[in-house]
Amino acid sequence: MAERIFGHIPGVAVGTLFANRRELSTAGVHRPVQAGICGSGKEGAESIVVSGGYRDDEDHGDLVIYTGHGGNDPATKKQVSHQEFHVGNKGLAISCDSGLPVRLVRGANGDPAHSPTEGYRYDGLFTVTRYWPETGLDGFRIWRFELCRFEDPTESTGHSVAEDHLAGSTQPAPREQATVQRIVRNTSIGTRVKALHDYRCQICETRIETLAGPYAEAAHIRPLGRPHNGPDVESNVLCLCPNCHVEFDRLAIYVSNDFVYSALTGERTNRLRTVRRHVIDARQLEYQKGLCQTNGNQ
Amino acid sequence: MAERIFGHIPGVAVGTLFANRRELSTAGVHRPVQAGICGSGKEGAESIVVSGGYRDDEDHGDLVIYTGHGGNDPATKKQVSHQEFHVGNKGLAISCDSGLPVRLVRGANGDPAHSPTEGYRYDGLFTVTRYWPETGLDGFRIWRFELCRFEDPTESTGHSVAEDHLAGSTQPAPREQATVQRIVRNTSIGTRVKALHDYRCQICETRIETLAGPYAEAAHIRPLGRPHNGPDVESNVLCLCPNCHVEFDRLAIYVSNDFVYSALTGERTNRLRTVRRHVIDARQLEYQKGLCQTNGNQ
């Protein structure tokens, strides 16, 4: 198998149309002629095809909630078994952790609002911003991936505004220079919660000091935005250090009855520190725990 | 003093021109009529004026290397003493750590390539992506701030592409919903270095496990891009956990003779773990140490 190319395929412009999967494969845009994900559980995923193959898919244009592969009956499009966390599914998760860009291809059978009328269209680079398992419409475990376009669609370089500016260059940097691995957002609610905890991690008690003062991150327990639609309220936010934040968002830990558990081993680790003025909504903790536990690791 | 507004001033479009500082102040875009930074060492900075007042300023349009305030002789524009890390200077650092947006105003005396021909122009929201002290052209310590436009200039909402997509919304989210606090970039070099260290932090030995495997971050010792222009090579990269990465990038720690020191207290903490196949360039460590030590805390 040829070496994986992460990013644009040289000579293939965003918007290029292909008559069928064979042409897509020959062009190297999406090499497998059947599978919706081209990737491995070692290196990451290089491309996906969004073509309405899964009932759980959501296509919002620049935001796609994509269903992993496996356990699907092509004839009925129904799930007939659980999806496993391996091959392409694990590949997309690795792409999330490493920030590797994923080529997104849309097929004519996808959401009419965003899909070509016939054949397949290369729609450019997306990054996997979040992944989680859930029980799909048919009652089986599916893996879900939030993909966001992370580039200025008007830019032919396929380079994100943020990347170029952070690279400190007014010229687009070479595609391989940098991909975005992690973006930490903050909200005014988050700022209040961090202050309530004096910027000390509620899980491990770490308090990072910088010249500008203490540093902590606000972690939304139930994520904001589609499809989780968690509320941006104090009771849905934890004050965490970056390390615990990564583990919490990546579903490696969850909180149950005031204790922190490893979602990988199931063992109990720390107690979650709380303060009276910061009430935490147990339902949101249950929601995040649900994401951790649906993964079948336990 | 009125409550601070972080973000756009309602009713003031990007590109709005003002005849003088008084008009700028009345409109609330930049309230002080003299100071170049409107901010405090407690809450952060809400706006800055770039008008060629400091010889060390660099204006690259969507990227600005801004000099903090203090110690400057308005008549000669020369530094006559060190700049302190307080008030607006500390405010801009806090805005960096919290991701608060900063209104950027350009005056006619700034870089002709990006400045209005007369008066002052509101040029929209920027985020402080990095800060460090250095010895300026006149031999005194100055504080420097890298500001990047973090929004799609074509978007009237003043909302960044990344924010909206990460918020999982195709409609612009309210400005206060989220600001970007931290962006972690990865490069192919970084991926190699992380693998060489088996994703274990070279400073604290932390190894974060997620469903997708181990997670670590690649920290460039001498930053990429202007004005540091560090090289993207293995010898300029460390494998760190997110916590140590924040401390390293925020100049709270540095490495000297294989040991890690706190830039805040000067005390020696851990030993930097190295592996034979990953040679680290001592000159780059010296460069980062220099950034830490110029700050005058020692």
Coordinates of N, CA and C in Angstrom, one line a residue, chain B residues 163-288:
Chain B
E163 N -13.8 29.0 16.0 CA -14.7 29.0 17.1 C -16.1 28.5 16.8
D164 N -16.6 29.0 15.7 CA -18.0 28.6 15.3 C -18.0 27.2 15.1
H165 N -17.1 26.6 14.3 CA -17.1 25.2 14.0 C -17.0 24.4 15.3
L166 N -16.1 24.8 16.1 CA -15.9 24.0 17.3 C -17.1 24.1 18.2
A167 N -17.7 25.3 18.1 CA -19.0 25.4 18.9 C -20.0 24.5 18.3
G168 N -19.7 23.9 17.2 CA -20.6 23.0 16.5 C -21.9 23.7 16.0
S169 N -21.7 24.9 15.6 CA -22.8 25.7 15.1 C -22.5 26.2 13.7
T170 N -23.5 26.2 12.9 CA -23.3 26.8 11.6 C -23.7 28.3 11.6
Q171 N -24.5 28.6 12.7 CA -24.8 30.0 13.0 C -23.7 30.6 13.9
P172 N -23.3 31.8 13.7 CA -22.3 32.4 14.6 C -22.8 32.3 16.1
A173 N -22.0 31.8 17.0 CA -22.4 31.7 18.4 C -22.2 33.1 18.9
P174 N -22.9 33.4 20.0 CA -22.7 34.7 20.6 C -21.2 34.9 21.0
R175 N -20.8 36.2 20.8 CA -19.4 36.5 21.1 C -18.9 35.9 22.4
E176 N -19.7 36.0 23.4 CA -19.2 35.6 24.7 C -19.2 34.1 24.9
Q177 N -19.7 33.4 23.9 CA -19.7 31.9 24.1 C -18.4 31.3 24.3
A178 N -17.4 31.7 23.5 CA -16.1 31.1 23.6 C -15.0 31.9 23.0
T179 N -13.9 32.0 23.6 CA -12.7 32.5 23.0 C -11.7 31.4 23.0
V180 N -10.7 31.5 22.2 CA -9.7 30.5 22.1 C -8.6 30.8 23.1
Q181 N -8.4 29.9 24.0 CA -7.5 30.1 25.1 C -6.1 29.5 24.7
R182 N -6.1 28.4 24.0 CA -4.8 27.8 23.6 C -5.0 26.9 22.4
I183 N -4.0 27.1 21.5 CA -4.0 26.2 20.3 C -2.7 25.4 20.3
V184 N -2.8 24.1 20.3 CA -1.6 23.3 20.2 C -1.5 22.8 18.8
R185 N -0.3 23.1 18.2 CA -0.1 22.7 16.9 C 0.9 21.5 16.9
N186 N 0.8 20.7 15.9 CA 1.7 19.5 15.7 C 2.3 19.6 14.4
T187 N 3.5 19.1 14.2 CA 4.2 19.0 12.9 C 4.6 17.5 12.8
S188 N 5.0 17.2 11.5 CA 5.5 15.8 11.3 C 6.7 15.6 12.1
I189 N 7.5 16.6 12.3 CA 8.7 16.5 13.2 C 8.3 16.1 14.6
G190 N 7.3 16.9 15.0 CA 6.8 16.7 16.4 C 6.3 15.3 16.6
T191 N 5.6 14.8 15.6 CA 5.1 13.4 15.7 C 6.2 12.4 15.9
R192 N 7.3 12.7 15.2 CA 8.5 11.7 15.3 C 9.1 11.8 16.7
V193 N 9.2 13.0 17.2 CA 9.8 13.2 18.5 C 9.0 12.5 19.6
K194 N 7.7 12.7 19.5 CA 6.8 12.1 20.5 C 6.9 10.6 20.4
A195 N 7.1 10.0 19.3 CA 7.2 8.6 19.1 C 8.6 8.1 19.8
L196 N 9.6 8.9 19.5 CA 11.0 8.6 20.1 C 10.9 8.5 21.6
H197 N 10.0 9.3 22.2 CA 9.9 9.3 23.7 C 8.7 8.5 24.2
D198 N 8.1 7.7 23.2 CA 7.0 6.9 23.6 C 5.9 7.7 24.3
Y199 N 5.8 9.0 23.9 CA 4.7 9.9 24.3 C 4.8 10.1 25.9
R200 N 6.0 10.0 26.4 CA 6.2 10.3 27.8 C 6.9 11.6 28.0
C201 N 6.4 12.4 28.9 CA 6.9 13.8 29.1 C 8.4 13.7 29.5
Q202 N 9.2 14.5 28.8 CA 10.6 14.5 29.1 C 10.9 15.2 30.4
I203 N 9.9 16.0 31.0 CA 10.2 16.7 32.2 C 9.6 16.0 33.4
C204 N 8.3 15.6 33.3 CA 7.7 15.0 34.5 C 7.3 13.5 34.4
E205 N 7.6 12.9 33.2 CA 7.4 11.5 33.0 C 5.9 11.1 32.8
T206 N 5.0 12.1 32.8 CA 3.6 11.8 32.6 C 3.4 11.2 31.2
R207 N 2.5 10.2 31.2 CA 2.2 9.6 29.9 C 0.6 9.5 29.9
I208 N 0.0 10.3 29.2 CA -1.5 10.4 29.2 C -2.0 9.3 28.2
E209 N -2.9 8.5 28.7 CA -3.5 7.4 27.9 C -4.9 7.8 27.5
T210 N -5.3 7.7 26.2 CA -6.6 7.9 25.8 C -7.1 6.6 25.1
L211 N -8.3 6.5 24.7 CA -8.8 5.3 23.9 C -8.0 5.1 22.7
A212 N -7.5 6.2 22.1 CA -6.8 6.1 20.8 C -5.3 5.8 21.0
G213 N -4.9 5.8 22.3 CA -3.5 5.5 22.6 C -2.9 6.6 23.4
P214 N -1.6 6.7 23.5 CA -0.9 7.7 24.3 C -1.0 9.1 23.7
Y215 N -1.1 10.1 24.6 CA -1.2 11.5 24.1 C 0.0 12.3 24.7
A216 N 0.7 13.0 23.8 CA 1.7 14.0 24.3 C 1.7 15.1 23.4
E217 N 2.4 16.2 23.7 CA 2.5 17.3 22.8 C 4.0 17.6 22.5
A218 N 4.2 18.1 21.3 CA 5.5 18.5 20.8 C 5.7 20.0 21.1
A219 N 6.7 20.3 21.9 CA 6.9 21.7 22.2 C 8.2 22.2 21.4
H220 N 8.0 23.2 20.6 CA 9.2 23.8 20.0 C 9.9 24.6 21.0
I221 N 11.2 24.3 21.1 CA 12.0 25.0 22.2 C 12.2 26.5 21.8
R222 N 12.7 26.7 20.6 CA 12.7 28.1 20.1 C 11.5 28.2 19.1
P223 N 10.5 29.1 19.4 CA 9.3 29.1 18.7 C 9.4 29.2 17.2
L224 N 8.5 28.6 16.5 CA 8.5 28.7 15.0 C 8.0 30.1 14.7
G225 N 8.2 30.6 13.5 CA 7.6 31.8 13.0 C 8.3 33.1 13.6
R226 N 7.8 34.2 13.0 CA 8.4 35.5 13.5 C 8.0 35.7 14.9
P227 N 8.9 36.4 15.7 CA 10.2 36.9 15.3 C 11.3 35.9 15.7
H228 N 10.9 34.8 16.3 CA 11.9 33.9 16.9 C 12.5 33.0 15.7
N229 N 11.6 32.6 14.8 CA 12.1 31.8 13.6 C 12.9 30.6 14.0
G230 N 12.4 29.9 15.0 CA 13.0 28.6 15.4 C 12.8 27.6 14.3
P231 N 13.7 26.6 14.1 CA 13.6 25.6 13.1 C 12.7 24.5 13.5
D232 N 11.9 24.0 12.5 CA 11.1 22.8 12.8 C 11.9 21.5 12.5
V233 N 12.8 21.3 13.5 CA 13.7 20.1 13.4 C 13.7 19.4 14.7
E234 N 14.0 18.1 14.7 CA 13.9 17.3 15.9 C 14.7 17.9 17.1
S235 N 15.8 18.5 16.8 CA 16.7 19.0 17.9 C 16.1 20.3 18.5
N236 N 15.0 20.8 17.9 CA 14.4 22.0 18.5 C 13.0 21.7 19.1
V237 N 12.8 20.4 19.3 CA 11.5 19.9 19.8 C 11.6 19.1 21.1
L238 N 10.7 19.3 22.0 CA 10.7 18.4 23.2 C 9.3 17.7 23.2
C239 N 9.3 16.5 23.8 CA 8.1 15.8 24.0 C 7.6 16.1 25.4
L240 N 6.5 16.8 25.5 CA 6.0 17.2 26.9 C 4.5 16.8 27.1
C241 N 4.1 16.7 28.3 CA 2.7 16.6 28.6 C 2.1 18.0 28.5
P242 N 0.8 18.1 28.4 CA 0.2 19.4 28.2 C 0.5 20.4 29.4
N243 N 0.6 19.9 30.6 CA 0.9 20.8 31.7 C 2.3 21.4 31.6
C244 N 3.3 20.6 31.3 CA 4.7 21.1 31.2 C 4.8 22.0 29.9
H245 N 4.0 21.6 28.9 CA 4.0 22.4 27.7 C 3.5 23.8 28.0
V246 N 2.5 24.0 28.7 CA 2.0 25.3 29.1 C 3.1 26.1 29.9
E247 N 3.7 25.4 30.8 CA 4.7 26.1 31.6 C 5.9 26.5 30.7
F248 N 6.3 25.6 29.8 CA 7.4 25.9 28.9 C 7.1 27.1 28.0
D249 N 6.0 27.0 27.3 CA 5.6 28.1 26.4 C 5.4 29.4 27.1
R250 N 4.9 29.4 28.3 CA 4.6 30.6 29.1 C 5.8 31.1 29.8
L251 N 6.9 30.5 29.6 CA 8.2 30.9 30.1 C 8.3 30.8 31.7
A252 N 7.6 29.8 32.2 CA 7.6 29.5 33.6 C 8.7 28.5 34.0
I253 N 9.2 27.8 33.0 CA 10.3 26.9 33.2 C 11.3 26.9 32.1
Y254 N 12.5 26.6 32.3 CA 13.5 26.5 31.3 C 14.5 25.4 31.6
V255 N 15.3 24.9 30.6 CA 16.2 23.8 30.8 C 17.6 24.4 30.7
S256 N 18.4 24.0 31.6 CA 19.8 24.4 31.6 C 20.7 23.2 32.1
N257 N 21.7 22.8 31.3 CA 22.6 21.7 31.6 C 21.8 20.5 32.1
D258 N 20.8 20.1 31.3 CA 20.0 18.9 31.5 C 19.1 19.0 32.6
F259 N 19.0 20.1 33.3 CA 18.0 20.2 34.4 C 17.0 21.3 34.1
V260 N 15.8 21.1 34.7 CA 14.7 22.0 34.5 C 14.6 22.9 35.7
Y261 N 14.5 24.2 35.4 CA 14.5 25.2 36.5 C 13.2 26.0 36.4
S262 N 12.7 26.4 37.5 CA 11.5 27.3 37.6 C 12.0 28.7 37.3
A263 N 11.4 29.4 36.3 CA 11.8 30.8 36.0 C 11.2 31.7 37.0
L264 N 10.2 31.2 37.8 CA 9.6 32.1 38.8 C 10.4 32.1 40.1
T265 N 10.9 31.0 40.5 CA 11.6 30.9 41.7 C 13.1 30.7 41.5
G266 N 13.5 30.2 40.3 CA 14.9 29.9 40.0 C 15.3 28.6 40.6
E267 N 14.4 27.9 41.3 CA 14.9 26.6 41.8 C 14.9 25.5 40.8
R268 N 15.8 24.5 41.0 CA 15.9 23.4 40.1 C 14.9 22.3 40.5
T269 N 14.2 21.8 39.4 CA 13.2 20.8 39.7 C 13.6 19.5 39.2
N270 N 13.1 19.1 38.0 CA 13.4 17.8 37.4 C 14.7 17.8 36.6
R271 N 15.1 16.6 36.2 CA 16.1 16.4 35.2 C 15.4 16.2 33.9
L272 N 15.9 16.8 32.8 CA 15.2 16.5 31.5 C 15.7 15.1 31.0
R273 N 14.7 14.3 30.8 CA 15.0 12.9 30.3 C 15.3 13.0 28.8
T274 N 16.4 12.4 28.4 CA 16.7 12.3 27.0 C 16.9 10.9 26.5
V275 N 16.9 10.7 25.2 CA 17.1 9.4 24.6 C 18.2 9.6 23.6
R276 N 19.0 8.6 23.3 CA 20.2 8.7 22.5 C 19.8 9.2 21.1
R277 N 18.6 8.7 20.6 CA 18.3 9.0 19.2 C 17.7 10.3 19.0
H278 N 17.5 11.0 20.1 CA 16.9 12.4 20.0 C 17.9 13.4 20.5
V279 N 18.7 14.0 19.7 CA 19.7 15.0 20.1 C 19.0 16.4 20.2
I280 N 19.2 17.0 21.3 CA 18.6 18.3 21.5 C 19.6 19.4 21.3
D281 N 19.3 20.5 20.6 CA 20.2 21.6 20.3 C 20.3 22.5 21.5
A282 N 21.4 22.5 22.2 CA 21.6 23.3 23.4 C 21.4 24.8 23.1
R283 N 21.7 25.2 21.9 CA 21.6 26.7 21.6 C 20.1 27.1 21.7
Q284 N 19.2 26.2 21.3 CA 17.8 26.5 21.3 C 17.3 26.6 22.8
L285 N 17.8 25.7 23.6 CA 17.5 25.7 25.0 C 18.0 27.0 25.6
E286 N 19.2 27.5 25.2 CA 19.7 28.7 25.7 C 18.8 29.9 25.2
Y287 N 18.3 29.8 24.0 CA 17.4 30.9 23.5 C 16.1 31.0 24.4
Q288 N 15.5 29.8 24.7 CA 14.3 29.8 25.5 C 14.6 30.3 26.9

